[in-house]
mmCIF file with all atom_site columns, C-alpha atoms in Angstrom:
data_model
loop_
_atom_site.group_PDB
_atom_site.id
_atom_site.type_symbol
_atom_site.label_atom_id
_atom_site.label_alt_id
_atom_site.label_comp_id
_atom_site.label_asym_id
_atom_site.label_entity_id
_atom_site.label_seq_id
_atom_site.pdbx_PDB_ins_code
_atom_site.Cartn_x
_atom_site.Cartn_y
_atom_site.Cartn_z
_atom_site.occupancy
_atom_site.B_iso_or_equiv
_atom_site.pdbx_formal_charge
_atom_site.auth_seq_id
_atom_site.auth_comp_id
_atom_site.auth_asym_id
_atom_site.auth_atom_id
_atom_site.pdbx_PDB_model_num
ATOM 1  C CA . MET G 1 1  ? 0.052   0.023   -0.013 1.00 51.00 ? 10 MET G CA 1
ATOM 2  C CA . LYS G 1 2  ? 1.088   3.554   -0.694 1.00 54.00 ? 11 LYS G CA 1
ATOM 3  C CA . THR G 1 3  ? 1.876   5.769   2.324  1.00 72.00 ? 12 THR G CA 1
ATOM 4  C CA . PHE G 1 4  ? -1.369  5.456   4.301  1.00 69.00 ? 13 PHE G CA 1
ATOM 5  C CA . GLN G 1 5  ? -1.834  9.240   4.667  1.00 75.00 ? 14 GLN G CA 1
ATOM 6  C CA . TYR G 1 6  ? -2.813  9.058   0.977  1.00 84.00 ? 15 TYR G CA 1
ATOM 7  C CA . ALA G 1 7  ? -4.562  5.639   1.147  1.00 85.00 ? 16 ALA G CA 1
ATOM 8  C CA . SER G 1 8  ? -8.234  5.102   0.597  1.00 86.00 ? 17 SER G CA 1
ATOM 9  C CA . ILE G 1 9  ? -10.566 4.296   3.433  1.00 84.00 ? 18 ILE G CA 1
ATOM 10 C CA . ALA G 1 10 ? -10.887 0.845   1.901  1.00 86.00 ? 19 ALA G CA 1
ATOM 11 C CA . GLU G 1 11 ? -7.048  0.351   2.033  1.00 89.00 ? 20 GLU G CA 1
ATOM 12 C CA . ILE G 1 12 ? -6.862  1.579   5.571  1.00 86.00 ? 21 ILE G CA 1
ATOM 13 C CA . THR G 1 13 ? -9.686  -0.660  6.875  1.00 86.00 ? 22 THR G CA 1
ATOM 14 C CA . GLU G 1 14 ? -8.048  -3.665  5.116  1.00 87.00 ? 23 GLU G CA 1
ATOM 15 C CA . SER G 1 15 ? -4.789  -2.855  6.770  1.00 89.00 ? 24 SER G CA 1
ATOM 16 C CA . VAL G 1 16 ? -6.440  -2.611  10.148 1.00 88.00 ? 25 VAL G CA 1
ATOM 17 C CA . ARG G 1 17 ? -8.361  -5.964  9.650  1.00 86.00 ? 26 ARG G CA 1
ATOM 18 C CA . SER G 1 18 ? -5.209  -7.748  8.434  1.00 90.00 ? 27 SER G CA 1
ATOM 19 C CA . LYS G 1 19 ? -3.215  -6.208  11.254 1.00 90.00 ? 28 LYS G CA 1
ATOM 20 C CA . THR G 1 20 ? -0.761  -4.749  8.862  1.00 91.00 ? 29 THR G CA 1
ATOM 21 C CA . LEU G 1 21 ? -1.383  -1.341  10.524 1.00 89.00 ? 30 LEU G CA 1
ATOM 22 C CA . SER G 1 22 ? -2.934  -0.643  13.931 1.00 91.00 ? 31 SER G CA 1
ATOM 23 C CA . PRO G 1 23 ? -5.384  2.142   14.648 1.00 91.00 ? 32 PRO G CA 1
ATOM 24 C CA . VAL G 1 24 ? -2.739  3.513   17.105 1.00 93.00 ? 33 VAL G CA 1
ATOM 25 C CA . GLU G 1 25 ? -0.145  3.683   14.385 1.00 92.00 ? 34 GLU G CA 1
ATOM 26 C CA . ILE G 1 26 ? -2.552  5.454   12.054 1.00 89.00 ? 35 ILE G CA 1
ATOM 27 C CA . VAL G 1 27 ? -3.596  8.069   14.620 1.00 91.00 ? 36 VAL G CA 1
ATOM 28 C CA . THR G 1 28 ? -0.050  8.628   15.761 1.00 93.00 ? 37 THR G CA 1
ATOM 29 C CA . ALA G 1 29 ? 1.108   9.275   12.161 1.00 89.00 ? 38 ALA G CA 1
ATOM 30 C CA . HIS G 1 30 ? -1.841  11.637  11.540 1.00 90.00 ? 39 HIS G CA 1
ATOM 31 C CA . LEU G 1 31 ? -1.184  13.630  14.705 1.00 94.00 ? 40 LEU G CA 1
ATOM 32 C CA . LYS G 1 32 ? 2.566   13.983  13.700 1.00 94.00 ? 41 LYS G CA 1
ATOM 33 C CA . ARG G 1 33 ? 1.449   15.245  10.287 1.00 92.00 ? 42 ARG G CA 1
ATOM 34 C CA . ILE G 1 34 ? -0.958  17.698  11.827 1.00 94.00 ? 43 ILE G CA 1
ATOM 35 C CA . GLU G 1 35 ? 1.709   18.965  14.103 1.00 95.00 ? 44 GLU G CA 1
ATOM 36 C CA . ALA G 1 36 ? 4.138   19.407  11.260 1.00 95.00 ? 45 ALA G CA 1
ATOM 37 C CA . LEU G 1 37 ? 1.685   21.195  8.960  1.00 95.00 ? 46 LEU G CA 1
ATOM 38 C CA . GLN G 1 38 ? -0.693  23.072  11.261 1.00 94.00 ? 47 GLN G CA 1
ATOM 39 C CA . GLY G 1 39 ? 1.513   26.137  11.540 1.00 94.00 ? 48 GLY G CA 1
ATOM 40 C CA . LYS G 1 40 ? 1.636   26.484  7.801  1.00 96.00 ? 49 LYS G CA 1
ATOM 41 C CA . LEU G 1 41 ? -1.928  25.479  6.947  1.00 95.00 ? 50 LEU G CA 1
ATOM 42 C CA . ASN G 1 42 ? -3.873  26.531  10.086 1.00 95.00 ? 51 ASN G CA 1
ATOM 43 C CA . ALA G 1 43 ? -6.444  23.913  9.091  1.00 94.00 ? 52 ALA G CA 1
ATOM 44 C CA . PHE G 1 44 ? -7.656  23.013  12.582 1.00 93.00 ? 53 PHE G CA 1
ATOM 45 C CA . THR G 1 45 ? -9.227  24.961  15.351 1.00 94.00 ? 54 THR G CA 1
ATOM 46 C CA . HIS G 1 46 ? -9.034  22.098  17.859 1.00 95.00 ? 55 HIS G CA 1
ATOM 47 C CA . VAL G 1 47 ? -7.160  18.819  17.866 1.00 96.00 ? 56 VAL G CA 1
ATOM 48 C CA . ASP G 1 48 ? -8.203  16.292  20.590 1.00 96.00 ? 57 ASP G CA 1
ATOM 49 C CA . ALA G 1 49 ? -4.954  14.260  20.353 1.00 96.00 ? 58 ALA G CA 1
ATOM 50 C CA . ASP G 1 50 ? -5.592  12.519  23.769 1.00 97.00 ? 59 ASP G CA 1
ATOM 51 C CA . GLY G 1 51 ? -9.122  11.559  22.856 1.00 95.00 ? 60 GLY G CA 1
ATOM 52 C CA . ALA G 1 52 ? -7.931  10.306  19.427 1.00 93.00 ? 61 ALA G CA 1
ATOM 53 C CA . ARG G 1 53 ? -5.262  8.146   21.085 1.00 95.00 ? 62 ARG G CA 1
ATOM 54 C CA . VAL G 1 54 ? -7.824  6.725   23.563 1.00 95.00 ? 63 VAL G CA 1
ATOM 55 C CA . GLN G 1 55 ? -10.242 5.808   20.741 1.00 90.00 ? 64 GLN G CA 1
ATOM 56 C CA . ALA G 1 56 ? -7.341  4.296   18.679 1.00 91.00 ? 65 ALA G CA 1
ATOM 57 C CA . ARG G 1 57 ? -6.382  2.116   21.663 1.00 94.00 ? 66 ARG G CA 1
ATOM 58 C CA . ARG G 1 58 ? -9.976  0.893   22.104 1.00 91.00 ? 67 ARG G CA 1
ATOM 59 C CA . ALA G 1 59 ? -10.162 0.103   18.344 1.00 89.00 ? 68 ALA G CA 1
ATOM 60 C CA . GLU G 1 60 ? -6.906  -1.685  18.484 1.00 92.00 ? 69 GLU G CA 1
ATOM 61 C CA . ASP G 1 61 ? -8.026  -3.752  21.464 1.00 93.00 ? 70 ASP G CA 1
ATOM 62 C CA . ALA G 1 62 ? -11.172 -4.778  19.574 1.00 90.00 ? 71 ALA G CA 1
ATOM 63 C CA . VAL G 1 63 ? -9.067  -5.990  16.637 1.00 88.00 ? 72 VAL G CA 1
ATOM 64 C CA . HIS G 1 64 ? -6.853  -8.049  18.932 1.00 89.00 ? 73 HIS G CA 1
ATOM 65 C CA . ARG G 1 65 ? -9.918  -9.554  20.749 1.00 91.00 ? 74 ARG G CA 1
ATOM 66 C CA . GLY G 1 66 ? -11.386 -10.589 17.426 1.00 88.00 ? 75 GLY G CA 1
ATOM 67 C CA . ALA G 1 67 ? -14.483 -8.511  18.121 1.00 86.00 ? 76 ALA G CA 1
ATOM 68 C CA . ALA G 1 68 ? -16.996 -7.870  15.315 1.00 81.00 ? 77 ALA G CA 1
ATOM 69 C CA . LEU G 1 69 ? -15.758 -4.793  13.512 1.00 81.00 ? 78 LEU G CA 1
ATOM 70 C CA . GLY G 1 70 ? -17.838 -2.192  11.715 1.00 79.00 ? 79 GLY G CA 1
ATOM 71 C CA . PRO G 1 71 ? -17.072 -1.292  8.070  1.00 79.00 ? 80 PRO G CA 1
ATOM 72 C CA . LEU G 1 72 ? -14.901 1.692   9.070  1.00 74.00 ? 81 LEU G CA 1
ATOM 73 C CA . HIS G 1 73 ? -13.353 0.236   12.153 1.00 72.00 ? 82 HIS G CA 1
ATOM 74 C CA . GLY G 1 74 ? -10.049 1.927   12.891 1.00 63.00 ? 83 GLY G CA 1
ATOM 75 C CA . VAL G 1 75 ? -10.609 4.774   10.555 1.00 65.00 ? 84 VAL G CA 1
ATOM 76 C CA . ARG G 1 76 ? -10.645 8.147   12.359 1.00 58.00 ? 85 ARG G CA 1
ATOM 77 C CA . LEU G 1 77 ? -13.608 10.210  11.015 1.00 55.00 ? 86 LEU G CA 1
ATOM 78 C CA . GLN G 1 78 ? -13.581 13.185  13.202 1.00 48.00 ? 87 GLN G CA 1
#
């Protein structure tokens, strides 16, 4: 898969389901990218990094438990 920042939602969800990428890795990478570009782009008024990390850990735990996953499981939509 291409760099997942540019991947489709389908590619990201498949990577989460196959455990190639974890939701925590995805959120961490996106938060780093936001931090790197926010000063230049000023695209966000608020970033809840802690909340995103908590949700990513919950999503990752569900994957490891083998829980039923929704169609966009592991994709941060907010």
